[in-house]
Amino acid sequence: MRPSERLKAHLQQYQRMKPLIAIKELFMIMLCTIPYAITVNQLLVPHAIVGGGVTGLCEIIYFATNTYVPIWFSSASINVILLIIATITVGWRYAARTIWGVLWLTVWLKVIPIAPVPLLTDSFMAVIIGGLFTGCFLGICFLNNGSTGGTDIIAMIVNKYHHLPMGRVLLFSDLVIISSAFFLPAIQAAGFQGAIEKILFGLTYTFMSSTAVDWVMNRMRQSVQFMIFSNKGDEIAEAIITQAHRGCTLLEAQGGYRKQQMKVVTTVARSYESATIFRLVRAIDPNAFVSQSQVRGVFGQGFDSIKDNT
């Protein structure tokens, strides 16, 4: 079998794995909406604490209408409008994943009841644990190319065109929503000092959630450098370019012991892309020698912009 035919066979094998990857991502998106719904219905609403995002706006509607409009209903309605924007700006593929996330978030917000007694009686612990709980799973959701809708759409758009942390974008977009909760009768009932305290709790929750999102995203978006030693360097390089969509460089090398000529493929990718590259290398040459190392400050096409760091 000629090299081009072998490469075609290997790529066909890799293509067969893609549906399984997509199924895994959809499952993770569905799973990550559960902690979000639990935090809202079991921690925030019972304490009359308004979080950020569209869910926070839905809490405001919920309290302003004296619980007449359910959170799940207003969340679904607002997200329909935002999904239209996502389809136009980010693309239908992202919108499809977002529809999936919004669908399951709506389901869990409806299925998980609003607790008459808070899951955690201490408000401060509720916002700290709830923020970390939600933020970590939101980060995982983003890394699986998903979203729960709402202001996540705005954050995704900004993150696509500008290298700004998504958590920071979410934090600033949520400030107005949380601050506006000050005028709700349910908040005012606690008195001026109590109302300020609840606003601060809402800001604390959003800060913890945004920090957790950034932590998860940054951990997974760290860059790594590969050096792949193989007799099938040309095939591996072509697979990385066509399947992982990363550039690479081929270096001529000679083994020190056997003096055997070989190609060394060097490439830089995000940490979460490592699994894809390893799968490609394993499919083409299971005996390849691969060196992986973490790198800092990767600038250029596909990574951070040089002008943003000058």
PDB file of C-alpha atoms in Angstrom:
ATOM      1  CA  MET A   1       0.000   0.000   0.000  1.00  0.00           C
ATOM      2  CA  ARG A   2       1.428   3.370  -1.004  1.00  0.00           C
ATOM      3  CA  PRO A   3       1.867   6.140   1.658  1.00  0.00           C
ATOM      4  CA  SER A   4      -1.013   8.194   0.251  1.00  0.00           C
ATOM      5  CA  GLU A   5      -3.305   5.156   0.406  1.00  0.00           C
ATOM      6  CA  ARG A   6      -2.226   4.384   3.962  1.00  0.00           C
ATOM      7  CA  LEU A   7      -2.888   7.970   4.979  1.00  0.00           C
ATOM      8  CA  LYS A   8      -6.331   7.823   3.392  1.00  0.00           C
ATOM      9  CA  ALA A   9      -7.102   4.648   5.331  1.00  0.00           C
ATOM     10  CA  HIS A  10      -5.879   6.180   8.594  1.00  0.00           C
ATOM     11  CA  LEU A  11      -7.926   9.334   8.063  1.00  0.00           C
ATOM     12  CA  GLN A  12     -11.005   7.277   7.310  1.00  0.00           C
ATOM     13  CA  GLN A  13     -10.501   5.490  10.610  1.00  0.00           C
ATOM     14  CA  TYR A  14     -10.189   8.838  12.373  1.00  0.00           C
ATOM     15  CA  GLN A  15     -13.337  10.146  10.678  1.00  0.00           C
ATOM     16  CA  ARG A  16     -15.247   7.174  12.071  1.00  0.00           C
ATOM     17  CA  MET A  17     -14.288   8.314  15.565  1.00  0.00           C
ATOM     18  CA  LYS A  18     -15.767  11.798  15.124  1.00  0.00           C
ATOM     19  CA  PRO A  19     -19.404  10.803  15.807  1.00  0.00           C
ATOM     20  CA  LEU A  20     -18.331   9.302  19.129  1.00  0.00           C
ATOM     21  CA  ILE A  21     -16.545  12.553  20.025  1.00  0.00           C
ATOM     22  CA  ALA A  22     -19.667  14.544  19.129  1.00  0.00           C
ATOM     23  CA  ILE A  23     -21.852  12.263  21.263  1.00  0.00           C
ATOM     24  CA  LYS A  24     -19.449  12.686  24.184  1.00  0.00           C
ATOM     25  CA  GLU A  25     -19.567  16.481  23.846  1.00  0.00           C
ATOM     26  CA  LEU A  26     -23.364  16.550  23.709  1.00  0.00           C
ATOM     27  CA  PHE A  27     -23.530  14.338  26.796  1.00  0.00           C
ATOM     28  CA  MET A  28     -21.142  16.647  28.674  1.00  0.00           C
ATOM     29  CA  ILE A  29     -23.187  19.711  27.702  1.00  0.00           C
ATOM     30  CA  MET A  30     -26.333  18.041  29.024  1.00  0.00           C
ATOM     31  CA  LEU A  31     -24.549  17.009  32.227  1.00  0.00           C
ATOM     32  CA  CYS A  32     -23.155  20.492  32.854  1.00  0.00           C
ATOM     33  CA  THR A  33     -26.609  22.094  32.881  1.00  0.00           C
ATOM     34  CA  ILE A  34     -27.655  20.132  35.965  1.00  0.00           C
ATOM     35  CA  PRO A  35     -25.387  21.966  38.492  1.00  0.00           C
ATOM     36  CA  TYR A  36     -26.512  25.287  37.020  1.00  0.00           C
ATOM     37  CA  ALA A  37     -30.198  24.480  37.617  1.00  0.00           C
ATOM     38  CA  ILE A  38     -29.495  23.108  41.101  1.00  0.00           C
ATOM     39  CA  THR A  39     -27.648  26.279  42.100  1.00  0.00           C
ATOM     40  CA  VAL A  40     -30.434  28.550  40.866  1.00  0.00           C
ATOM     41  CA  ASN A  41     -33.430  26.644  42.266  1.00  0.00           C
ATOM     42  CA  GLN A  42     -31.869  25.255  45.436  1.00  0.00           C
ATOM     43  CA  LEU A  43     -29.451  28.000  46.494  1.00  0.00           C
ATOM     44  CA  LEU A  44     -30.068  31.411  44.902  1.00  0.00           C
ATOM     45  CA  VAL A  45     -33.852  31.735  44.634  1.00  0.00           C
ATOM     46  CA  PRO A  46     -34.607  30.488  48.185  1.00  0.00           C
ATOM     47  CA  HIS A  47     -32.179  33.104  49.536  1.00  0.00           C
ATOM     48  CA  ALA A  48     -33.644  35.791  47.206  1.00  0.00           C
ATOM     49  CA  ILE A  49     -30.207  36.287  45.655  1.00  0.00           C
ATOM     50  CA  VAL A  50     -30.077  37.297  41.998  1.00  0.00           C
ATOM     51  CA  GLY A  51     -27.165  35.925  39.992  1.00  0.00           C
ATOM     52  CA  GLY A  52     -25.958  37.103  36.626  1.00  0.00           C
ATOM     53  CA  GLY A  53     -26.828  36.247  33.058  1.00  0.00           C
ATOM     54  CA  VAL A  54     -30.226  35.591  31.583  1.00  0.00           C
ATOM     55  CA  THR A  55     -31.037  33.325  34.515  1.00  0.00           C
ATOM     56  CA  GLY A  56     -30.513  36.295  36.831  1.00  0.00           C
ATOM     57  CA  LEU A  57     -32.813  38.353  34.620  1.00  0.00           C
ATOM     58  CA  CYS A  58     -35.362  35.551  34.846  1.00  0.00           C
ATOM     59  CA  GLU A  59     -35.053  35.656  38.628  1.00  0.00           C
ATOM     60  CA  ILE A  60     -35.875  39.359  38.514  1.00  0.00           C
ATOM     61  CA  ILE A  61     -38.958  38.623  36.399  1.00  0.00           C
ATOM     62  CA  TYR A  62     -39.874  35.795  38.790  1.00  0.00           C
ATOM     63  CA  PHE A  63     -39.720  38.038  41.871  1.00  0.00           C
ATOM     64  CA  ALA A  64     -41.212  41.102  40.123  1.00  0.00           C
ATOM     65  CA  THR A  65     -44.291  39.096  39.075  1.00  0.00           C
ATOM     66  CA  ASN A  66     -44.616  37.577  42.537  1.00  0.00           C
ATOM     67  CA  THR A  67     -43.530  34.133  41.263  1.00  0.00           C
ATOM     68  CA  TYR A  68     -46.204  34.189  38.543  1.00  0.00           C
ATOM     69  CA  VAL A  69     -43.765  33.758  35.619  1.00  0.00           C
ATOM     70  CA  PRO A  70     -41.628  30.621  36.125  1.00  0.00           C
ATOM     71  CA  ILE A  71     -37.890  30.954  35.678  1.00  0.00           C
ATOM     72  CA  TRP A  72     -37.749  28.130  33.154  1.00  0.00           C
ATOM     73  CA  PHE A  73     -40.367  29.783  30.947  1.00  0.00           C
ATOM     74  CA  SER A  74     -38.754  33.227  30.810  1.00  0.00           C
ATOM     75  CA  SER A  75     -35.342  31.625  30.319  1.00  0.00           C
ATOM     76  CA  ALA A  76     -36.540  29.676  27.293  1.00  0.00           C
ATOM     77  CA  SER A  77     -38.294  32.732  25.816  1.00  0.00           C
ATOM     78  CA  ILE A  78     -35.308  35.079  26.113  1.00  0.00           C
ATOM     79  CA  ASN A  79     -32.889  32.481  24.815  1.00  0.00           C
ATOM     80  CA  VAL A  80     -34.906  32.016  21.632  1.00  0.00           C
ATOM     81  CA  ILE A  81     -34.134  35.620  20.734  1.00  0.00           C
ATOM     82  CA  LEU A  82     -30.478  35.302  21.660  1.00  0.00           C
ATOM     83  CA  LEU A  83     -30.169  32.093  19.639  1.00  0.00           C
ATOM     84  CA  ILE A  84     -31.173  33.981  16.528  1.00  0.00           C
ATOM     85  CA  ILE A  85     -28.291  36.379  17.207  1.00  0.00           C
ATOM     86  CA  ALA A  86     -25.930  33.440  17.780  1.00  0.00           C
ATOM     87  CA  THR A  87     -26.910  31.881  14.459  1.00  0.00           C
ATOM     88  CA  ILE A  88     -26.121  35.099  12.598  1.00  0.00           C
ATOM     89  CA  THR A  89     -22.871  35.994  14.339  1.00  0.00           C
ATOM     90  CA  VAL A  90     -21.240  32.754  15.477  1.00  0.00           C
ATOM     91  CA  GLY A  91     -22.764  30.276  13.065  1.00  0.00           C
ATOM     92  CA  TRP A  92     -25.404  27.584  12.977  1.00  0.00           C
ATOM     93  CA  ARG A  93     -23.079  24.915  14.411  1.00  0.00           C
ATOM     94  CA  TYR A  94     -22.580  26.884  17.602  1.00  0.00           C
ATOM     95  CA  ALA A  95     -26.302  27.689  17.669  1.00  0.00           C
ATOM     96  CA  ALA A  96     -27.102  23.981  17.411  1.00  0.00           C
ATOM     97  CA  ARG A  97     -24.968  23.219  20.454  1.00  0.00           C
ATOM     98  CA  THR A  98     -26.498  26.185  22.282  1.00  0.00           C
ATOM     99  CA  ILE A  99     -30.021  24.991  21.488  1.00  0.00           C
ATOM    100  CA  TRP A 100     -29.057  21.656  23.023  1.00  0.00           C
ATOM    101  CA  GLY A 101     -27.698  23.372  26.150  1.00  0.00           C
ATOM    102  CA  VAL A 102     -30.683  25.727  26.474  1.00  0.00           C
ATOM    103  CA  LEU A 103     -33.084  22.821  26.011  1.00  0.00           C
ATOM    104  CA  TRP A 104     -31.569  20.826  28.859  1.00  0.00           C
ATOM    105  CA  LEU A 105     -31.166  23.853  31.108  1.00  0.00           C
ATOM    106  CA  THR A 106     -34.873  24.593  30.610  1.00  0.00           C
ATOM    107  CA  VAL A 107     -35.732  20.972  31.398  1.00  0.00           C
ATOM    108  CA  TRP A 108     -33.704  20.937  34.625  1.00  0.00           C
ATOM    109  CA  LEU A 109     -35.005  24.354  35.726  1.00  0.00           C
ATOM    110  CA  LYS A 110     -38.514  22.946  35.389  1.00  0.00           C
ATOM    111  CA  VAL A 111     -37.819  19.476  36.826  1.00  0.00           C
ATOM    112  CA  ILE A 112     -35.707  20.584  39.800  1.00  0.00           C
ATOM    113  CA  PRO A 113     -38.101  22.326  42.198  1.00  0.00           C
ATOM    114  CA  ILE A 114     -37.421  25.625  43.907  1.00  0.00           C
ATOM    115  CA  ALA A 115     -36.584  24.641  47.453  1.00  0.00           C
ATOM    116  CA  PRO A 116     -38.869  26.093  50.142  1.00  0.00           C
ATOM    117  CA  VAL A 117     -35.863  25.863  52.459  1.00  0.00           C
ATOM    118  CA  PRO A 118     -32.396  26.647  51.013  1.00  0.00           C
ATOM    119  CA  LEU A 119     -30.091  23.700  50.433  1.00  0.00           C
ATOM    120  CA  LEU A 120     -27.498  25.652  52.441  1.00  0.00           C
ATOM    121  CA  THR A 121     -28.861  27.856  55.199  1.00  0.00           C
ATOM    122  CA  ASP A 122     -25.883  30.228  55.211  1.00  0.00           C
ATOM    123  CA  SER A 123     -26.181  32.717  52.334  1.00  0.00           C
ATOM    124  CA  PHE A 124     -22.448  33.328  52.084  1.00  0.00           C
ATOM    125  CA  MET A 125     -21.611  29.631  51.814  1.00  0.00           C
ATOM    126  CA  ALA A 126     -24.438  29.234  49.297  1.00  0.00           C
ATOM    127  CA  VAL A 127     -22.984  31.812  46.902  1.00  0.00           C
ATOM    128  CA  ILE A 128     -19.386  30.581  47.341  1.00  0.00           C
ATOM    129  CA  ILE A 129     -20.152  26.904  46.772  1.00  0.00           C
ATOM    130  CA  GLY A 130     -22.811  27.650  44.166  1.00  0.00           C
ATOM    131  CA  GLY A 131     -20.466  29.932  42.220  1.00  0.00           C
ATOM    132  CA  LEU A 132     -17.623  27.408  42.169  1.00  0.00           C
ATOM    133  CA  PHE A 133     -20.018  24.563  41.409  1.00  0.00           C
ATOM    134  CA  THR A 134     -21.623  26.380  38.487  1.00  0.00           C
ATOM    135  CA  GLY A 135     -18.442  27.954  37.115  1.00  0.00           C
ATOM    136  CA  CYS A 136     -16.471  24.722  36.909  1.00  0.00           C
ATOM    137  CA  PHE A 137     -19.198  22.965  34.974  1.00  0.00           C
ATOM    138  CA  LEU A 138     -19.772  25.993  32.725  1.00  0.00           C
ATOM    139  CA  GLY A 139     -16.081  25.903  31.853  1.00  0.00           C
ATOM    140  CA  ILE A 140     -16.373  22.237  30.932  1.00  0.00           C
ATOM    141  CA  CYS A 141     -19.450  23.060  28.873  1.00  0.00           C
ATOM    142  CA  PHE A 142     -17.560  25.748  26.938  1.00  0.00           C
ATOM    143  CA  LEU A 143     -14.647  23.393  26.302  1.00  0.00           C
ATOM    144  CA  ASN A 144     -17.080  20.929  24.754  1.00  0.00           C
ATOM    145  CA  ASN A 145     -18.180  23.640  22.287  1.00  0.00           C
ATOM    146  CA  GLY A 146     -21.424  24.164  24.143  1.00  0.00           C
ATOM    147  CA  SER A 147     -23.263  26.929  25.906  1.00  0.00           C
ATOM    148  CA  THR A 148     -26.214  27.411  28.197  1.00  0.00           C
ATOM    149  CA  GLY A 149     -27.314  30.465  26.238  1.00  0.00           C
ATOM    150  CA  GLY A 150     -27.895  33.882  27.741  1.00  0.00           C
ATOM    151  CA  THR A 151     -24.900  36.152  28.198  1.00  0.00           C
ATOM    152  CA  ASP A 152     -22.724  33.143  27.357  1.00  0.00           C
ATOM    153  CA  ILE A 153     -23.552  33.958  23.733  1.00  0.00           C
ATOM    154  CA  ILE A 154     -22.124  37.451  24.143  1.00  0.00           C
ATOM    155  CA  ALA A 155     -19.035  36.041  25.837  1.00  0.00           C
ATOM    156  CA  MET A 156     -18.556  33.475  23.059  1.00  0.00           C
ATOM    157  CA  ILE A 157     -18.774  36.181  20.373  1.00  0.00           C
ATOM    158  CA  VAL A 158     -16.245  38.405  22.155  1.00  0.00           C
ATOM    159  CA  ASN A 159     -13.929  35.458  22.836  1.00  0.00           C
ATOM    160  CA  LYS A 160     -14.067  34.436  19.182  1.00  0.00           C
ATOM    161  CA  TYR A 161     -12.864  37.787  17.856  1.00  0.00           C
ATOM    162  CA  HIS A 162     -10.840  39.057  20.830  1.00  0.00           C
ATOM    163  CA  HIS A 163      -8.558  37.188  23.223  1.00  0.00           C
ATOM    164  CA  LEU A 164     -10.436  38.189  26.370  1.00  0.00           C
ATOM    165  CA  PRO A 165     -11.164  35.659  29.139  1.00  0.00           C
ATOM    166  CA  MET A 166     -14.769  34.540  28.880  1.00  0.00           C
ATOM    167  CA  GLY A 167     -15.241  34.752  32.630  1.00  0.00           C
ATOM    168  CA  ARG A 168     -14.274  38.425  32.623  1.00  0.00           C
ATOM    169  CA  VAL A 169     -16.720  39.210  29.831  1.00  0.00           C
ATOM    170  CA  LEU A 170     -19.478  37.414  31.721  1.00  0.00           C
ATOM    171  CA  LEU A 171     -18.606  39.299  34.904  1.00  0.00           C
ATOM    172  CA  PHE A 172     -18.982  42.762  33.372  1.00  0.00           C
ATOM    173  CA  SER A 173     -22.132  41.884  31.437  1.00  0.00           C
ATOM    174  CA  ASP A 174     -23.766  40.618  34.639  1.00  0.00           C
ATOM    175  CA  LEU A 175     -23.144  43.712  36.781  1.00  0.00           C
ATOM    176  CA  VAL A 176     -26.160  45.612  35.462  1.00  0.00           C
ATOM    177  CA  ILE A 177     -28.520  42.653  35.972  1.00  0.00           C
ATOM    178  CA  ILE A 178     -27.442  42.062  39.554  1.00  0.00           C
ATOM    179  CA  SER A 179     -27.494  45.744  40.501  1.00  0.00           C
ATOM    180  CA  SER A 180     -31.014  46.193  39.117  1.00  0.00           C
ATOM    181  CA  ALA A 181     -32.277  43.572  41.599  1.00  0.00           C
ATOM    182  CA  PHE A 182     -31.906  46.201  44.335  1.00  0.00           C
ATOM    183  CA  PHE A 183     -35.316  47.635  43.424  1.00  0.00           C
ATOM    184  CA  LEU A 184     -37.237  44.353  43.737  1.00  0.00           C
ATOM    185  CA  PRO A 185     -39.823  44.228  46.549  1.00  0.00           C
ATOM    186  CA  ALA A 186     -38.457  40.840  47.635  1.00  0.00           C
ATOM    187  CA  ILE A 187     -35.034  42.430  48.090  1.00  0.00           C
ATOM    188  CA  GLN A 188     -36.318  45.672  49.588  1.00  0.00           C
ATOM    189  CA  ALA A 189     -38.192  43.655  52.212  1.00  0.00           C
ATOM    190  CA  ALA A 190     -34.853  42.945  53.863  1.00  0.00           C
ATOM    191  CA  GLY A 191     -34.310  46.681  54.459  1.00  0.00           C
ATOM    192  CA  PHE A 192     -31.634  48.880  52.931  1.00  0.00           C
ATOM    193  CA  GLN A 193     -28.733  47.105  54.604  1.00  0.00           C
ATOM    194  CA  GLY A 194     -30.183  43.685  53.805  1.00  0.00           C
ATOM    195  CA  ALA A 195     -30.778  44.673  50.172  1.00  0.00           C
ATOM    196  CA  ILE A 196     -27.169  45.833  49.789  1.00  0.00           C
ATOM    197  CA  GLU A 197     -26.051  42.573  51.377  1.00  0.00           C
ATOM    198  CA  LYS A 198     -28.033  40.527  48.866  1.00  0.00           C
ATOM    199  CA  ILE A 199     -26.576  42.529  45.967  1.00  0.00           C
ATOM    200  CA  LEU A 200     -23.098  41.867  47.330  1.00  0.00           C
ATOM    201  CA  PHE A 201     -23.961  38.175  47.617  1.00  0.00           C
ATOM    202  CA  GLY A 202     -25.069  38.197  43.972  1.00  0.00           C
ATOM    203  CA  LEU A 203     -21.822  39.889  42.925  1.00  0.00           C
ATOM    204  CA  THR A 204     -19.833  37.379  44.986  1.00  0.00           C
ATOM    205  CA  TYR A 205     -21.620  34.486  43.312  1.00  0.00           C
ATOM    206  CA  THR A 206     -20.902  35.916  39.860  1.00  0.00           C
ATOM    207  CA  PHE A 207     -17.280  36.594  40.719  1.00  0.00           C
ATOM    208  CA  MET A 208     -16.759  33.044  41.988  1.00  0.00           C
ATOM    209  CA  SER A 209     -18.498  31.586  38.942  1.00  0.00           C
ATOM    210  CA  SER A 210     -16.474  33.712  36.510  1.00  0.00           C
ATOM    211  CA  THR A 211     -13.225  32.874  38.288  1.00  0.00           C
ATOM    212  CA  ALA A 212     -14.015  29.167  38.116  1.00  0.00           C
ATOM    213  CA  VAL A 213     -14.825  29.446  34.387  1.00  0.00           C
ATOM    214  CA  ASP A 214     -11.494  31.188  33.737  1.00  0.00           C
ATOM    215  CA  TRP A 215      -9.606  28.629  35.804  1.00  0.00           C
ATOM    216  CA  VAL A 216     -11.085  25.667  33.942  1.00  0.00           C
ATOM    217  CA  MET A 217     -10.700  27.328  30.531  1.00  0.00           C
ATOM    218  CA  ASN A 218      -7.119  28.435  31.143  1.00  0.00           C
ATOM    219  CA  ARG A 219      -6.126  25.027  32.449  1.00  0.00           C
ATOM    220  CA  MET A 220      -7.464  23.391  29.315  1.00  0.00           C
ATOM    221  CA  ARG A 221      -6.335  26.098  26.872  1.00  0.00           C
ATOM    222  CA  GLN A 222      -2.685  25.989  27.802  1.00  0.00           C
ATOM    223  CA  SER A 223      -0.483  25.453  24.794  1.00  0.00           C
ATOM    224  CA  VAL A 224       1.750  22.433  24.257  1.00  0.00           C
ATOM    225  CA  GLN A 225       4.543  21.678  21.826  1.00  0.00           C
ATOM    226  CA  PHE A 226       4.939  18.308  20.143  1.00  0.00           C
ATOM    227  CA  MET A 227       8.035  16.755  18.659  1.00  0.00           C
ATOM    228  CA  ILE A 228       7.096  13.561  16.830  1.00  0.00           C
ATOM    229  CA  PHE A 229       9.857  11.237  15.642  1.00  0.00           C
ATOM    230  CA  SER A 230       8.592   8.812  13.008  1.00  0.00           C
ATOM    231  CA  ASN A 231       9.407   7.208   9.669  1.00  0.00           C
ATOM    232  CA  LYS A 232       5.936   8.310   8.580  1.00  0.00           C
ATOM    233  CA  GLY A 233       6.489  11.989   9.269  1.00  0.00           C
ATOM    234  CA  ASP A 234       4.935  13.156   6.003  1.00  0.00           C
ATOM    235  CA  GLU A 235       1.702  11.286   6.692  1.00  0.00           C
ATOM    236  CA  ILE A 236       1.523  12.504  10.293  1.00  0.00           C
ATOM    237  CA  ALA A 237       2.152  16.096   9.218  1.00  0.00           C
ATOM    238  CA  GLU A 238      -0.598  15.928   6.610  1.00  0.00           C
ATOM    239  CA  ALA A 239      -3.011  14.417   9.134  1.00  0.00           C
ATOM    240  CA  ILE A 240      -2.283  17.163  11.682  1.00  0.00           C
ATOM    241  CA  ILE A 241      -2.829  19.850   9.055  1.00  0.00           C
ATOM    242  CA  THR A 242      -6.034  18.390   7.599  1.00  0.00           C
ATOM    243  CA  GLN A 243      -7.639  16.901  10.733  1.00  0.00           C
ATOM    244  CA  ALA A 244      -6.329  18.852  13.718  1.00  0.00           C
ATOM    245  CA  HIS A 245      -6.131  22.070  11.665  1.00  0.00           C
ATOM    246  CA  ARG A 246      -2.730  22.956  13.074  1.00  0.00           C
ATOM    247  CA  GLY A 247       0.380  23.935  11.178  1.00  0.00           C
ATOM    248  CA  CYS A 248       3.545  21.945  11.616  1.00  0.00           C
ATOM    249  CA  THR A 249       7.186  21.862  10.551  1.00  0.00           C
ATOM    250  CA  LEU A 250       9.136  18.891   9.207  1.00  0.00           C
ATOM    251  CA  LEU A 251      12.742  18.543  10.278  1.00  0.00           C
ATOM    252  CA  GLU A 252      15.264  16.139   8.789  1.00  0.00           C
ATOM    253  CA  ALA A 253      16.902  14.052  11.526  1.00  0.00           C
ATOM    254  CA  GLN A 254      19.221  11.124  11.995  1.00  0.00           C
ATOM    255  CA  GLY A 255      19.090   8.632  14.846  1.00  0.00           C
ATOM    256  CA  GLY A 256      22.152   8.723  17.063  1.00  0.00           C
ATOM    257  CA  TYR A 257      22.397   4.953  17.561  1.00  0.00           C
ATOM    258  CA  ARG A 258      21.298   3.390  14.289  1.00  0.00           C
ATOM    259  CA  LYS A 259      22.079   6.448  12.121  1.00  0.00           C
ATOM    260  CA  GLN A 260      18.644   5.979  10.587  1.00  0.00           C
ATOM    261  CA  GLN A 261      17.162   8.905   8.662  1.00  0.00           C
ATOM    262  CA  MET A 262      13.730  10.071   9.779  1.00  0.00           C
ATOM    263  CA  LYS A 263      11.395  13.061   9.834  1.00  0.00           C
ATOM    264  CA  VAL A 264      10.654  15.020  13.004  1.00  0.00           C
ATOM    265  CA  VAL A 265       7.261  16.710  13.043  1.00  0.00           C
ATOM    266  CA  THR A 266       7.039  19.685  15.377  1.00  0.00           C
ATOM    267  CA  THR A 267       3.775  21.496  16.069  1.00  0.00           C
ATOM    268  CA  VAL A 268       2.148  23.689  18.726  1.00  0.00           C
ATOM    269  CA  ALA A 269      -1.453  23.192  19.831  1.00  0.00           C
ATOM    270  CA  ARG A 270      -3.830  23.839  22.695  1.00  0.00           C
ATOM    271  CA  SER A 271      -3.735  21.369  25.572  1.00  0.00           C
ATOM    272  CA  TYR A 272      -7.250  20.142  24.853  1.00  0.00           C
ATOM    273  CA  GLU A 273      -6.165  19.316  21.283  1.00  0.00           C
ATOM    274  CA  SER A 274      -3.491  16.930  22.564  1.00  0.00           C
ATOM    275  CA  ALA A 275      -5.871  13.972  22.533  1.00  0.00           C
ATOM    276  CA  THR A 276      -6.681  14.583  18.857  1.00  0.00           C
ATOM    277  CA  ILE A 277      -3.001  14.722  17.888  1.00  0.00           C
ATOM    278  CA  PHE A 278      -2.188  11.601  19.906  1.00  0.00           C
ATOM    279  CA  ARG A 279      -5.048   9.727  18.240  1.00  0.00           C
ATOM    280  CA  LEU A 280      -3.792  10.736  14.790  1.00  0.00           C
ATOM    281  CA  VAL A 281      -0.217   9.713  15.581  1.00  0.00           C
ATOM    282  CA  ARG A 282      -1.320   6.400  17.082  1.00  0.00           C
ATOM    283  CA  ALA A 283      -3.509   5.642  14.057  1.00  0.00           C
ATOM    284  CA  ILE A 284      -0.667   6.287  11.593  1.00  0.00           C
ATOM    285  CA  ASP A 285       2.406   5.096  13.487  1.00  0.00           C
ATOM    286  CA  PRO A 286       1.881   3.384  16.866  1.00  0.00           C
ATOM    287  CA  ASN A 287       5.664   3.104  17.254  1.00  0.00           C
ATOM    288  CA  ALA A 288       6.301   6.847  16.905  1.00  0.00           C
ATOM    289  CA  PHE A 289       8.321   8.570  19.614  1.00  0.00           C
ATOM    290  CA  VAL A 290       6.424  11.629  20.848  1.00  0.00           C
ATOM    291  CA  SER A 291       7.703  14.389  23.122  1.00  0.00           C
ATOM    292  CA  GLN A 292       5.153  16.787  24.575  1.00  0.00           C
ATOM    293  CA  SER A 293       5.996  19.896  26.598  1.00  0.00           C
ATOM    294  CA  GLN A 294       4.052  22.897  27.868  1.00  0.00           C
ATOM    295  CA  VAL A 295       4.923  26.289  26.427  1.00  0.00           C
ATOM    296  CA  ARG A 296       4.104  29.862  27.394  1.00  0.00           C
ATOM    297  CA  GLY A 297       3.427  32.886  25.258  1.00  0.00           C
ATOM    298  CA  VAL A 298       2.369  31.332  21.948  1.00  0.00           C
ATOM    299  CA  PHE A 299       1.585  34.150  19.527  1.00  0.00           C
ATOM    300  CA  GLY A 300       0.432  34.067  15.938  1.00  0.00           C
ATOM    301  CA  GLN A 301      -2.375  32.675  13.828  1.00  0.00           C
ATOM    302  CA  GLY A 302      -4.616  30.364  15.820  1.00  0.00           C
ATOM    303  CA  PHE A 303      -3.219  31.549  19.160  1.00  0.00           C
ATOM    304  CA  ASP A 304      -2.878  34.897  20.929  1.00  0.00           C
ATOM    305  CA  SER A 305      -2.358  38.090  18.980  1.00  0.00           C
ATOM    306  CA  ILE A 306       1.076  39.705  19.255  1.00  0.00           C
ATOM    307  CA  LYS A 307      -0.362  43.222  19.386  1.00  0.00           C
ATOM    308  CA  ASP A 308      -2.432  42.347  22.443  1.00  0.00           C
ATOM    309  CA  ASN A 309       0.691  41.642  24.446  1.00  0.00           C
ATOM    310  CA  THR A 310       2.954  44.516  23.497  1.00  0.00           C
TER     311      THR A 310
END
